[in-house]
Amino acid sequence: MLFDPRPKESRSELFDREKELESLSYFVKSGSPLILCISIRRIGKTSLIKVFLNENNYPYIYINARRLPEYQYSIRGSYTLLAESIALSRFSNKLLEYLKGLRGVKATILHGGISIEFNWKRREPSITSLLEKLNNYGRDRNTFFLVVIDEAQELRILRGYNRLDFRQIIAYSYDNLHNLKFILTGSEVGLIYNFLEFSKYDSPLYGRVSDEVILSRFSREESIKFLYAGFSEAGLSVPRNIIEETVDALDGIPGWLAFYGYKITQTKRFDILGEILEEAVKVALSELEKIVRASRYYGLIMRAVAMGFNNWTSIKRAIEAWVGGPIHNKTLFNGLNRLVDLSVLVKENEKYDFADPVYREAAKRLNI
Ligand SMILES: Nc1ncnc2c1ncn2[C@@H]1O[C@H](COP(=O)(O)OP(=O)(O)OP(=O)(O)O)[C@@H](O)[C@H]1O
Ligand SMILES: [Mg+2]
């Protein structure tokens, strides 16, 4: 169903994205060992990757790095997610054959599948030895083994004392494991580039080349077509003016368009754009509140931009008026850069705006 609110799994549920699927296919077959799939939130990265994996026969594991915070970004968490991704893989039985010789692997055959545990306390098996085995699996079948890490910017938090530097692992694999490729997605676009640091001399990934699939929002025309196609699939005929009004409010973000379509097909009422926007704004607000927890200034900056103060001087003046005193240039500079890195704001010609209109609305309601 085109309006299914979960990430899509098959091409029949995915609107358009033919070109992106083709690029991904080409890069896996003939490109770099490191492929990035980048967009702001709710544009369809996870859907694109899942459809690709389901359509192709590459052996793969899928790791959702957004789950790392559940484990406080610990070694235990990284090992647990890795073990789960192998256990859940379509190829888990055959993969186990390859992991047998490694120290620290405990596999239990359950009714409906397999449970795998690693000895994370001893860091066994080492992640590179694990990847070597996955590489061998691909090599023996004359194909590539794909290690897919969704929301890979989260891996940056694993760095630091006694943690894991995933960049070193990727660099090792890049140079040595010729039948293994990484596909990383990222929705906090600046953070993922800052993490990978391709151009920093002392970074493990210095000088490596990656291929990129950049997903954009739908154009106005595509958004209209998407809504028509989804409604026609659901057997509903929705007046053109309602569709246009929605498209204007949601600015081509597939996730919000699908959310809207889904709600309409559930309620069979067409006059609920206001209610749906309200719900979407609440979701966005809870995401922005997480950012504000790190620093109140992020909240003040977002509120200023949401109210239309869009350049350095006007944002600075607005915040100074609110706090009743000066804000250091460095604080403002770092705050703005961070919000751009998080892909909440975009900067064009020295002017700042929200990447997503729903977030703009949410920012107006921040309680700071
Ligand atoms: N091309 C598309 N056709 C149909 N539905 C789509 C498409 N792209 C995205 N969606 C829908 O939009 C929502 C967000 O998609 P998805 O989760 O794949 O995006 P994402 O970029 O991974 O988002 P996030 O950054 O939040 O993880 C889902 O409901 C999905 O079904
Ligand atoms: Mg996703």
CSV table of C-alpha atoms and ligand atoms in Angstrom, one decimal:
chain,number,residue,atom,x,y,z
A,1,MET,CA,0.0,0.0,0.0
A,2,LEU,CA,1.5,3.3,-1.0
A,3,PHE,CA,0.2,5.0,2.1
A,4,ASP,CA,1.5,2.4,4.5
A,5,PRO,CA,3.1,4.4,7.3
A,6,ARG,CA,6.0,1.9,7.7
A,7,PRO,CA,9.1,1.9,5.5
A,8,LYS,CA,8.3,0.1,2.3
A,9,GLU,CA,9.6,-3.3,1.4
A,10,SER,CA,8.6,-3.8,-2.2
A,11,ARG,CA,8.8,-1.8,-5.4
A,12,SER,CA,5.0,-1.9,-5.9
A,13,GLU,CA,4.6,0.1,-2.7
A,14,LEU,CA,7.3,2.5,-3.5
A,15,PHE,CA,6.4,5.6,-5.5
A,16,ASP,CA,8.9,6.5,-8.2
A,17,ARG,CA,12.6,6.2,-7.0
A,18,GLU,CA,13.5,4.2,-10.2
A,19,LYS,CA,16.6,6.3,-10.8
A,20,GLU,CA,17.8,6.0,-7.2
A,21,LEU,CA,17.2,2.2,-7.2
A,22,GLU,CA,19.2,2.0,-10.5
A,23,SER,CA,22.1,4.1,-9.0
A,24,LEU,CA,22.2,1.9,-5.9
A,25,SER,CA,22.3,-1.2,-8.1
A,26,TYR,CA,25.0,0.2,-10.2
A,27,PHE,CA,27.2,1.3,-7.3
A,28,VAL,CA,26.9,-2.1,-5.6
A,29,LYS,CA,27.8,-3.9,-8.8
A,30,SER,CA,30.5,-1.6,-10.0
A,31,GLY,CA,31.3,1.2,-7.6
A,32,SER,CA,33.1,1.9,-4.3
A,33,PRO,CA,33.0,-0.4,-1.3
A,34,LEU,CA,31.3,2.4,0.6
A,35,ILE,CA,27.9,3.7,-0.5
A,36,LEU,CA,26.1,6.5,1.3
A,37,CYS,CA,22.4,7.1,1.1
A,38,ILE,CA,21.6,10.5,2.3
A,39,SER,CA,18.6,12.7,2.9
A,40,ILE,CA,16.8,14.6,5.6
A,41,ARG,CA,14.3,12.7,7.7
A,42,ARG,CA,11.2,11.0,6.3
A,43,ILE,CA,12.3,11.1,2.6
A,44,GLY,CA,12.5,7.3,2.2
A,45,LYS,CA,16.1,6.1,2.8
A,46,THR,CA,15.1,3.1,4.7
A,47,SER,CA,12.4,2.3,2.2
A,48,LEU,CA,14.8,2.6,-0.7
A,49,ILE,CA,17.3,0.3,0.9
A,50,LYS,CA,14.8,-2.3,2.0
A,51,VAL,CA,13.3,-2.5,-1.5
A,52,PHE,CA,16.7,-2.8,-3.0
A,53,LEU,CA,17.7,-5.6,-0.6
A,54,ASN,CA,14.4,-7.5,-1.2
A,55,GLU,CA,14.7,-7.2,-5.0
A,56,ASN,CA,18.3,-8.4,-5.2
A,57,ASN,CA,19.9,-11.5,-4.1
A,58,TYR,CA,22.9,-10.0,-2.3
A,59,PRO,CA,23.6,-11.6,1.1
A,60,TYR,CA,23.4,-8.8,3.7
A,61,ILE,CA,22.9,-7.9,7.3
A,62,TYR,CA,20.8,-4.8,8.3
A,63,ILE,CA,21.7,-2.9,11.4
A,64,ASN,CA,19.6,0.0,12.7
A,65,ALA,CA,22.0,2.2,14.5
A,66,ARG,CA,19.1,4.3,15.8
A,67,ARG,CA,18.8,1.5,18.4
A,68,LEU,CA,22.2,2.3,19.9
A,69,PRO,CA,20.9,4.8,22.4
A,70,GLU,CA,18.8,2.0,24.0
A,71,TYR,CA,22.2,0.6,25.0
A,72,GLN,CA,23.8,3.9,25.8
A,73,TYR,CA,26.1,3.5,22.8
A,74,SER,CA,28.0,0.7,24.6
A,75,ILE,CA,30.1,-2.1,23.3
A,76,ARG,CA,27.5,-4.5,24.5
A,77,GLY,CA,24.9,-2.6,22.4
A,78,SER,CA,27.1,-2.7,19.3
A,79,TYR,CA,27.7,-6.5,19.7
A,80,THR,CA,24.0,-7.1,20.5
A,81,LEU,CA,22.8,-5.3,17.3
A,82,LEU,CA,25.4,-7.1,15.2
A,83,ALA,CA,24.5,-10.5,16.6
A,84,GLU,CA,20.8,-9.8,16.1
A,85,SER,CA,21.3,-8.6,12.5
A,86,ILE,CA,23.1,-11.9,11.7
A,87,ALA,CA,20.4,-14.0,13.5
A,88,LEU,CA,17.6,-12.2,11.7
A,89,SER,CA,19.3,-12.4,8.3
A,90,ARG,CA,17.6,-14.5,5.6
A,91,PHE,CA,20.9,-16.4,5.4
A,92,SER,CA,21.5,-16.9,9.1
A,93,ASN,CA,21.8,-20.7,8.9
A,94,LYS,CA,24.4,-20.6,6.2
A,95,LEU,CA,26.2,-17.7,7.8
A,96,LEU,CA,26.5,-19.6,11.0
A,97,GLU,CA,28.6,-22.2,9.2
A,98,TYR,CA,31.1,-19.4,8.5
A,99,LEU,CA,31.1,-18.1,12.1
A,100,LYS,CA,31.7,-21.5,13.6
A,101,GLY,CA,35.5,-21.2,13.9
A,102,LEU,CA,35.4,-17.8,15.7
A,103,ARG,CA,35.9,-17.4,19.4
A,104,GLY,CA,33.1,-15.9,21.4
A,105,VAL,CA,30.2,-16.9,19.2
A,106,LYS,CA,27.3,-18.7,20.8
A,107,ALA,CA,24.4,-19.8,18.7
A,108,THR,CA,21.2,-21.5,19.8
A,109,ILE,CA,18.7,-23.0,17.4
A,110,LEU,CA,15.3,-21.9,18.5
A,111,HIS,CA,11.9,-23.0,17.2
A,112,GLY,CA,11.4,-20.3,14.6
A,113,GLY,CA,15.0,-19.3,14.1
A,114,ILE,CA,18.4,-18.8,15.6
A,115,SER,CA,19.7,-16.8,18.5
A,116,ILE,CA,23.2,-15.6,18.4
A,117,GLU,CA,25.3,-14.1,21.2
A,118,PHE,CA,28.8,-12.7,21.2
A,119,ASN,CA,31.1,-12.5,24.1
A,120,TRP,CA,31.1,-8.7,24.2
A,121,LYS,CA,32.9,-8.5,27.5
A,122,ARG,CA,36.0,-10.0,25.8
A,123,ARG,CA,35.2,-8.3,22.5
A,124,GLU,CA,35.0,-11.7,20.9
A,125,PRO,CA,34.8,-12.2,18.0
A,126,SER,CA,36.6,-9.0,16.9
A,127,ILE,CA,34.4,-7.1,14.5
A,128,THR,CA,37.0,-7.3,11.7
A,129,SER,CA,37.2,-11.1,12.0
A,130,LEU,CA,33.4,-11.2,11.8
A,131,LEU,CA,33.5,-9.1,8.7
A,132,GLU,CA,36.2,-11.3,7.2
A,133,LYS,CA,33.8,-14.3,7.5
A,134,LEU,CA,31.0,-12.3,5.9
A,135,ASN,CA,33.5,-11.4,3.1
A,136,ASN,CA,34.3,-15.1,2.7
A,137,TYR,CA,30.6,-15.8,2.4
A,138,GLY,CA,30.3,-13.4,-0.4
A,139,ARG,CA,33.6,-14.5,-2.1
A,140,ASP,CA,32.5,-18.2,-2.1
A,141,ARG,CA,29.4,-17.2,-3.9
A,142,ASN,CA,31.1,-14.8,-6.2
A,143,THR,CA,29.1,-11.8,-5.0
A,144,PHE,CA,29.2,-8.9,-2.6
A,145,PHE,CA,28.2,-9.2,1.0
A,146,LEU,CA,26.4,-6.0,2.1
A,147,VAL,CA,26.6,-4.6,5.5
A,148,VAL,CA,23.8,-2.0,5.8
A,149,ILE,CA,23.9,0.4,8.6
A,150,ASP,CA,20.8,2.6,8.9
A,151,GLU,CA,21.4,6.0,10.5
A,152,ALA,CA,25.1,5.5,10.6
A,153,GLN,CA,25.8,9.0,12.1
A,154,GLU,CA,25.0,7.3,15.4
A,155,LEU,CA,28.2,5.3,15.1
A,156,ARG,CA,30.2,8.5,15.8
A,157,ILE,CA,29.2,8.2,19.5
A,158,LEU,CA,30.9,4.8,19.8
A,159,ARG,CA,34.2,6.5,19.4
A,160,GLY,CA,36.3,7.5,22.4
A,161,TYR,CA,38.2,5.7,25.1
A,162,ASN,CA,37.7,2.0,25.1
A,163,ARG,CA,34.9,2.2,22.6
A,164,LEU,CA,34.8,1.3,18.9
A,165,ASP,CA,35.9,3.5,16.1
A,166,PHE,CA,33.7,2.2,13.3
A,167,ARG,CA,35.7,4.3,10.8
A,168,GLN,CA,38.7,2.1,11.4
A,169,ILE,CA,36.7,-1.0,10.8
A,170,ILE,CA,35.2,0.4,7.6
A,171,ALA,CA,38.7,1.5,6.4
A,172,TYR,CA,40.1,-1.9,7.1
A,173,SER,CA,37.3,-3.6,5.2
A,174,TYR,CA,37.5,-1.0,2.4
A,175,ASP,CA,41.2,-1.9,1.8
A,176,ASN,CA,41.2,-5.6,2.4
A,177,LEU,CA,37.8,-7.2,2.0
A,178,HIS,CA,37.0,-7.2,-1.6
A,179,ASN,CA,33.7,-9.0,-1.4
A,180,LEU,CA,32.2,-6.8,1.3
A,181,LYS,CA,30.5,-3.4,0.9
A,182,PHE,CA,29.1,-1.0,3.3
A,183,ILE,CA,25.8,0.9,2.7
A,184,LEU,CA,25.3,3.6,5.2
A,185,THR,CA,22.3,5.9,5.5
A,186,GLY,CA,22.2,9.2,7.3
A,187,SER,CA,19.5,11.7,8.0
A,188,GLU,CA,21.7,14.1,10.0
A,189,VAL,CA,23.7,14.9,6.9
A,190,GLY,CA,26.4,17.1,8.4
A,191,LEU,CA,27.0,14.7,11.2
A,192,ILE,CA,27.6,11.8,8.9
A,193,TYR,CA,30.2,13.7,6.9
A,194,ASN,CA,31.9,15.0,10.0
A,195,PHE,CA,32.0,11.4,11.3
A,196,LEU,CA,33.5,9.9,8.2
A,197,GLU,CA,36.0,12.7,7.6
A,198,PHE,CA,37.1,11.7,4.2
A,199,SER,CA,39.3,14.7,3.7
A,200,LYS,CA,40.9,15.0,7.1
A,201,TYR,CA,44.5,13.8,6.9
A,202,ASP,CA,44.5,11.8,10.2
A,203,SER,CA,41.1,10.2,9.7
A,204,PRO,CA,41.0,6.5,9.2
A,205,LEU,CA,38.9,7.0,6.0
A,206,TYR,CA,41.1,9.8,4.6
A,207,GLY,CA,41.3,9.7,0.8
A,208,ARG,CA,38.7,6.9,0.4
A,209,VAL,CA,36.1,7.5,-2.2
A,210,SER,CA,32.4,6.8,-1.6
A,211,ASP,CA,29.4,6.7,-3.9
A,212,GLU,CA,26.3,8.6,-2.9
A,213,VAL,CA,22.7,8.2,-3.5
A,214,ILE,CA,21.1,11.5,-2.5
A,215,LEU,CA,17.3,11.3,-2.0
A,216,SER,CA,15.3,14.5,-2.6
A,217,ARG,CA,11.8,15.4,-1.6
A,218,PHE,CA,9.1,15.0,-4.2
A,219,SER,CA,8.5,17.9,-6.5
A,220,ARG,CA,5.0,19.5,-6.4
A,221,GLU,CA,4.0,17.5,-9.4
A,222,GLU,CA,5.3,14.3,-8.0
A,223,SER,CA,3.6,14.9,-4.7
A,224,ILE,CA,0.3,15.4,-6.4
A,225,LYS,CA,0.8,12.2,-8.4
A,226,PHE,CA,1.7,10.3,-5.3
A,227,LEU,CA,-1.4,11.4,-3.5
A,228,TYR,CA,-3.6,10.6,-6.5
A,229,ALA,CA,-2.0,7.2,-6.9
A,230,GLY,CA,-2.4,6.3,-3.2
A,231,PHE,CA,-6.0,7.5,-3.1
A,232,SER,CA,-6.9,5.6,-6.3
A,233,GLU,CA,-5.3,2.5,-4.8
A,234,ALA,CA,-7.5,2.9,-1.8
A,235,GLY,CA,-10.6,3.5,-4.0
A,236,LEU,CA,-11.1,7.1,-2.9
A,237,SER,CA,-11.6,10.1,-5.1
A,238,VAL,CA,-10.3,13.2,-3.4
A,239,PRO,CA,-11.0,16.7,-4.8
A,240,ARG,CA,-8.1,18.4,-6.6
A,241,ASN,CA,-8.2,21.5,-4.4
A,242,ILE,CA,-7.7,19.4,-1.2
A,243,ILE,CA,-4.8,17.6,-2.8
A,244,GLU,CA,-3.1,20.9,-3.8
A,245,GLU,CA,-3.7,22.4,-0.4
A,246,THR,CA,-2.0,19.4,1.3
A,247,VAL,CA,0.9,19.4,-1.1
A,248,ASP,CA,1.5,23.1,-0.4
A,249,ALA,CA,1.5,22.5,3.4
A,250,LEU,CA,3.7,19.4,3.4
A,251,ASP,CA,6.4,20.5,0.9
A,252,GLY,CA,7.1,17.2,-0.9
A,253,ILE,CA,8.2,15.2,2.1
A,254,PRO,CA,7.0,11.6,1.3
A,255,GLY,CA,6.7,10.6,5.0
A,256,TRP,CA,4.2,13.3,5.8
A,257,LEU,CA,2.3,12.8,2.5
A,258,ALA,CA,2.0,9.1,3.3
A,259,PHE,CA,1.0,9.9,6.9
A,260,TYR,CA,-1.7,12.2,5.5
A,261,GLY,CA,-2.9,9.7,3.0
A,262,TYR,CA,-3.0,7.0,5.5
A,263,LYS,CA,-5.2,9.0,7.9
A,264,ILE,CA,-7.6,9.9,5.2
A,265,THR,CA,-8.0,6.3,4.1
A,266,GLN,CA,-8.6,5.4,7.7
A,267,THR,CA,-11.2,8.1,8.5
A,268,LYS,CA,-12.7,8.6,5.0
A,269,ARG,CA,-12.9,12.3,5.8
A,270,PHE,CA,-11.2,14.9,3.6
A,271,ASP,CA,-11.4,17.9,5.9
A,272,ILE,CA,-8.7,16.8,8.3
A,273,LEU,CA,-5.6,18.5,7.0
A,274,GLY,CA,-5.6,20.7,10.1
A,275,GLU,CA,-5.8,17.8,12.4
A,276,ILE,CA,-3.1,15.9,10.6
A,277,LEU,CA,-0.8,18.8,10.5
A,278,GLU,CA,-1.3,19.1,14.2
A,279,GLU,CA,-0.3,15.5,14.8
A,280,ALA,CA,2.7,15.8,12.6
A,281,VAL,CA,3.8,19.0,14.4
A,282,LYS,CA,3.5,17.1,17.7
A,283,VAL,CA,5.8,14.4,16.4
A,284,ALA,CA,8.3,16.9,15.1
A,285,LEU,CA,8.1,18.9,18.4
A,286,SER,CA,9.1,15.9,20.4
A,287,GLU,CA,12.1,15.5,18.1
A,288,LEU,CA,13.1,19.1,18.5
A,289,GLU,CA,12.7,18.9,22.3
A,290,LYS,CA,15.5,16.3,22.3
A,291,ILE,CA,17.8,18.8,20.6
A,292,VAL,CA,16.9,21.5,23.0
A,293,ARG,CA,17.8,19.3,25.9
A,294,ALA,CA,21.4,19.5,24.8
A,295,SER,CA,21.4,23.4,24.8
A,296,ARG,CA,18.7,26.0,25.3
A,297,TYR,CA,20.3,28.1,22.6
A,298,TYR,CA,19.4,25.5,20.0
A,299,GLY,CA,15.8,26.2,20.9
A,300,LEU,CA,16.2,29.9,20.8
A,301,ILE,CA,17.8,29.8,17.4
A,302,MET,CA,15.1,27.5,16.0
A,303,ARG,CA,12.4,29.7,17.4
A,304,ALA,CA,14.0,32.8,15.8
A,305,VAL,CA,14.3,31.1,12.4
A,306,ALA,CA,10.8,29.8,12.6
A,307,MET,CA,9.5,33.4,13.3
A,308,GLY,CA,11.2,34.6,10.1
A,309,PHE,CA,14.5,36.0,11.4
A,310,ASN,CA,16.7,34.4,8.8
A,311,ASN,CA,20.1,35.9,8.8
A,312,TRP,CA,22.9,36.2,11.4
A,313,THR,CA,22.2,39.7,12.6
A,314,SER,CA,18.4,39.3,12.9
A,315,ILE,CA,18.7,35.9,14.6
A,316,LYS,CA,21.3,37.4,17.1
A,317,ARG,CA,19.1,40.4,17.8
A,318,ALA,CA,16.0,38.3,18.4
A,319,ILE,CA,17.8,36.0,20.8
A,320,GLU,CA,19.4,38.8,22.7
A,321,ALA,CA,16.0,40.4,23.1
A,322,TRP,CA,14.6,37.2,24.6
A,323,VAL,CA,17.4,36.5,27.0
A,324,GLY,CA,17.9,40.1,27.9
A,325,GLY,CA,21.7,40.1,27.3
A,326,PRO,CA,24.3,39.5,24.7
A,327,ILE,CA,24.9,36.1,23.0
A,328,HIS,CA,28.5,35.2,22.2
A,329,ASN,CA,29.2,35.0,18.5
A,330,LYS,CA,30.8,31.6,19.0
A,331,THR,CA,27.7,30.2,20.7
A,332,LEU,CA,25.5,31.4,17.9
A,333,PHE,CA,28.0,30.2,15.2
A,334,ASN,CA,28.2,26.7,16.8
A,335,GLY,CA,24.5,26.5,17.3
A,336,LEU,CA,23.6,27.4,13.8
A,337,ASN,CA,26.2,25.0,12.4
A,338,ARG,CA,25.0,22.2,14.6
A,339,LEU,CA,21.4,22.7,13.5
A,340,VAL,CA,22.5,22.6,9.8
A,341,ASP,CA,24.6,19.5,10.5
A,342,LEU,CA,21.5,17.9,12.0
A,343,SER,CA,19.6,18.8,8.8
A,344,VAL,CA,17.0,20.7,10.8
A,345,LEU,CA,18.0,24.0,9.2
A,346,VAL,CA,19.4,24.7,5.7
A,347,LYS,CA,21.6,27.6,4.9
A,348,GLU,CA,21.5,29.2,1.5
A,349,ASN,CA,23.0,32.5,0.5
A,350,GLU,CA,23.7,33.3,4.2
A,351,LYS,CA,20.0,32.8,5.0
A,352,TYR,CA,18.7,30.1,7.3
A,353,ASP,CA,15.4,28.2,7.0
A,354,PHE,CA,13.9,24.9,8.1
A,355,ALA,CA,14.3,21.9,5.8
A,356,ASP,CA,10.8,20.8,6.6
A,357,PRO,CA,7.8,23.1,7.1
A,358,VAL,CA,6.4,20.8,9.8
A,359,TYR,CA,9.5,21.4,11.9
A,360,ARG,CA,9.1,25.1,11.4
A,361,GLU,CA,5.7,25.0,12.9
A,362,ALA,CA,6.9,22.8,15.7
A,363,ALA,CA,9.8,25.2,16.5
A,364,LYS,CA,7.3,28.0,17.0
A,365,ARG,CA,5.9,26.0,19.9
A,366,LEU,CA,9.1,25.2,21.7
A,367,ASN,CA,8.9,26.0,25.3
A,368,ILE,CA,12.2,27.6,26.2
B,1,LIG,N1,8.9,6.6,-2.5
B,1,LIG,C1,8.0,6.4,-1.6
B,1,LIG,N2,6.8,5.9,-1.9
B,1,LIG,C2,5.9,5.6,-0.9
B,1,LIG,N3,6.0,5.9,0.4
B,1,LIG,C3,7.2,6.4,0.7
B,1,LIG,C4,8.2,6.7,-0.2
B,1,LIG,N4,9.3,7.2,0.4
B,1,LIG,C5,8.9,7.3,1.7
B,1,LIG,N5,7.7,6.8,1.9
B,1,LIG,C6,6.9,6.7,3.2
B,1,LIG,O1,7.4,7.7,4.0
B,1,LIG,C7,7.7,7.3,5.3
B,1,LIG,C8,9.2,7.5,5.6
B,1,LIG,O2,9.9,6.6,4.9
B,1,LIG,P1,11.3,6.0,5.4
B,1,LIG,O3,11.1,5.5,6.8
B,1,LIG,O4,11.7,5.0,4.4
B,1,LIG,O5,12.2,7.3,5.3
B,1,LIG,P2,13.6,7.6,6.0
B,1,LIG,O6,14.2,8.6,5.1
B,1,LIG,O7,14.3,6.3,6.3
B,1,LIG,O8,13.1,8.3,7.3
B,1,LIG,P3,13.9,8.5,8.7
B,1,LIG,O9,15.0,9.4,8.4
B,1,LIG,O10,12.8,9.0,9.6
B,1,LIG,O11,14.4,7.1,9.1
B,1,LIG,C9,7.2,5.9,5.4
B,1,LIG,O12,5.9,5.9,5.8
B,1,LIG,C10,7.3,5.4,4.0
B,1,LIG,O13,6.3,4.4,3.8
B,2,MG,MG,15.0,5.5,8.1
